[in-house]
PDB file of C-alpha atoms in Angstrom:
ATOM      1  CA  TYR T 918     -19.959  32.458  66.949  1.00  0.00           C
ATOM      2  CA  SER T 919     -17.684  35.297  67.878  1.00  0.00           C
ATOM      3  CA  TRP T 920     -17.409  38.955  68.757  1.00  0.00           C
ATOM      4  CA  LEU T 921     -16.976  41.093  65.637  1.00  0.00           C
ATOM      5  CA  GLU T 922     -17.124  44.809  65.052  1.00  0.00           C
ATOM      6  CA  LYS T 923     -19.566  46.369  62.625  1.00  0.00           C
ATOM      7  CA  LEU T 924     -19.352  49.825  61.134  1.00  0.00           C
ATOM      8  CA  GLY T 925     -22.198  51.946  62.462  1.00  0.00           C
ATOM      9  CA  THR T 926     -24.033  54.695  60.613  1.00  0.00           C
ATOM     10  CA  ASN T 927     -22.098  57.297  62.633  1.00  0.00           C
ATOM     11  CA  GLY T 928     -18.780  55.984  61.256  1.00  0.00           C
ATOM     12  CA  SER T 929     -17.626  54.285  64.448  1.00  0.00           C
ATOM     13  CA  PHE T 930     -17.214  50.570  65.027  1.00  0.00           C
ATOM     14  CA  GLN T 931     -19.586  48.754  67.376  1.00  0.00           C
ATOM     15  CA  ARG T 932     -18.815  45.398  69.003  1.00  0.00           C
ATOM     16  CA  ARG T 933     -21.525  42.805  68.327  1.00  0.00           C
ATOM     17  CA  TRP T 934     -21.995  39.090  68.986  1.00  0.00           C
ATOM     18  CA  PHE T 935     -22.318  37.216  65.666  1.00  0.00           C
ATOM     19  CA  VAL T 936     -23.530  33.670  65.030  1.00  0.00           C
ATOM     20  CA  VAL T 937     -23.651  31.772  61.725  1.00  0.00           C
ATOM     21  CA  ALA T 938     -26.393  29.131  61.670  1.00  0.00           C
ATOM     22  CA  ASN T 939     -29.108  27.878  59.317  1.00  0.00           C
ATOM     23  CA  ASN T 940     -27.466  29.649  56.346  1.00  0.00           C
ATOM     24  CA  CYS T 941     -27.887  33.015  58.105  1.00  0.00           C
ATOM     25  CA  LEU T 942     -25.681  35.490  59.959  1.00  0.00           C
ATOM     26  CA  TYR T 943     -27.276  36.649  63.215  1.00  0.00           C
ATOM     27  CA  TYR T 944     -26.040  39.491  65.361  1.00  0.00           C
ATOM     28  CA  CYS T 945     -26.905  40.671  68.835  1.00  0.00           C
ATOM     29  CA  ALA T 946     -25.720  43.622  70.905  1.00  0.00           C
ATOM     30  CA  GLN T 947     -24.686  41.275  73.737  1.00  0.00           C
ATOM     31  CA  ARG T 948     -23.737  37.620  73.919  1.00  0.00           C
ATOM     32  CA  GLU T 949     -26.566  36.964  76.389  1.00  0.00           C
ATOM     33  CA  ASP T 950     -29.307  38.363  74.129  1.00  0.00           C
ATOM     34  CA  LYS T 951     -31.968  35.791  73.295  1.00  0.00           C
ATOM     35  CA  ASP T 952     -33.250  37.480  70.127  1.00  0.00           C
ATOM     36  CA  PRO T 953     -30.929  38.774  67.385  1.00  0.00           C
ATOM     37  CA  ARG T 954     -31.113  42.411  66.329  1.00  0.00           C
ATOM     38  CA  VAL T 955     -30.497  41.487  62.697  1.00  0.00           C
ATOM     39  CA  ILE T 956     -30.733  38.292  60.655  1.00  0.00           C
ATOM     40  CA  ILE T 957     -28.848  38.321  57.345  1.00  0.00           C
ATOM     41  CA  PRO T 958     -29.690  35.456  54.959  1.00  0.00           C
ATOM     42  CA  LEU T 959     -26.444  34.248  53.351  1.00  0.00           C
ATOM     43  CA  GLU T 960     -27.854  32.286  50.414  1.00  0.00           C
ATOM     44  CA  GLY T 961     -26.858  33.806  47.080  1.00  0.00           C
ATOM     45  CA  LEU T 962     -24.400  36.289  48.619  1.00  0.00           C
ATOM     46  CA  GLN T 963     -20.760  36.793  47.777  1.00  0.00           C
ATOM     47  CA  VAL T 964     -18.370  37.812  50.564  1.00  0.00           C
ATOM     48  CA  HIS T 965     -15.625  40.314  49.786  1.00  0.00           C
ATOM     49  CA  VAL T 966     -12.721  40.842  52.212  1.00  0.00           C
ATOM     50  CA  PHE T 967     -10.817  44.117  52.272  1.00  0.00           C
ATOM     51  CA  PHE T 968      -8.530  46.303  54.413  1.00  0.00           C
ATOM     52  CA  LEU T 969      -9.301  49.750  55.858  1.00  0.00           C
ATOM     53  CA  PRO T 970      -5.865  51.281  56.513  1.00  0.00           C
ATOM     54  CA  PHE T 971      -7.248  54.689  57.496  1.00  0.00           C
ATOM     55  CA  VAL T 972      -8.922  53.204  60.584  1.00  0.00           C
ATOM     56  CA  GLY T 973      -6.391  50.448  61.187  1.00  0.00           C
ATOM     57  CA  VAL T 974      -8.835  47.616  60.600  1.00  0.00           C
ATOM     58  CA  VAL T 975      -7.131  44.556  59.175  1.00  0.00           C
ATOM     59  CA  ASP T 976      -9.922  42.208  58.096  1.00  0.00           C
ATOM     60  CA  CYS T 977     -13.235  43.617  56.929  1.00  0.00           C
ATOM     61  CA  PHE T 978     -15.898  42.060  54.795  1.00  0.00           C
ATOM     62  CA  PHE T 979     -19.092  43.009  53.083  1.00  0.00           C
ATOM     63  CA  PHE T 980     -21.796  41.118  51.286  1.00  0.00           C
ATOM     64  CA  VAL T 981     -22.843  41.510  47.660  1.00  0.00           C
ATOM     65  CA  HIS T 982     -26.199  40.139  46.631  1.00  0.00           C
ATOM     66  CA  ARG T 983     -26.054  38.490  43.246  1.00  0.00           C
ATOM     67  CA  LEU T 984     -29.148  39.452  41.282  1.00  0.00           C
ATOM     68  CA  LEU T 985     -30.855  36.680  39.388  1.00  0.00           C
ATOM     69  CA  GLY T 986     -31.767  37.173  35.796  1.00  0.00           C
TER      70      GLY T 986
END
């Protein structure tokens, strides 16, 4: 669990409380929130780390779902 920043649809970063548990990534707007806003299942995903120099963000990551077939 930790505070991370996510890129919002308006192009700005938003601070969110993230928790990894039960093979899922959960995030809430506040640490005290009882129910997560989003639950991201992690099974079958690949994580890619990259750098965004134009906004000064050092460690970013995104998920890629591997299609079966």
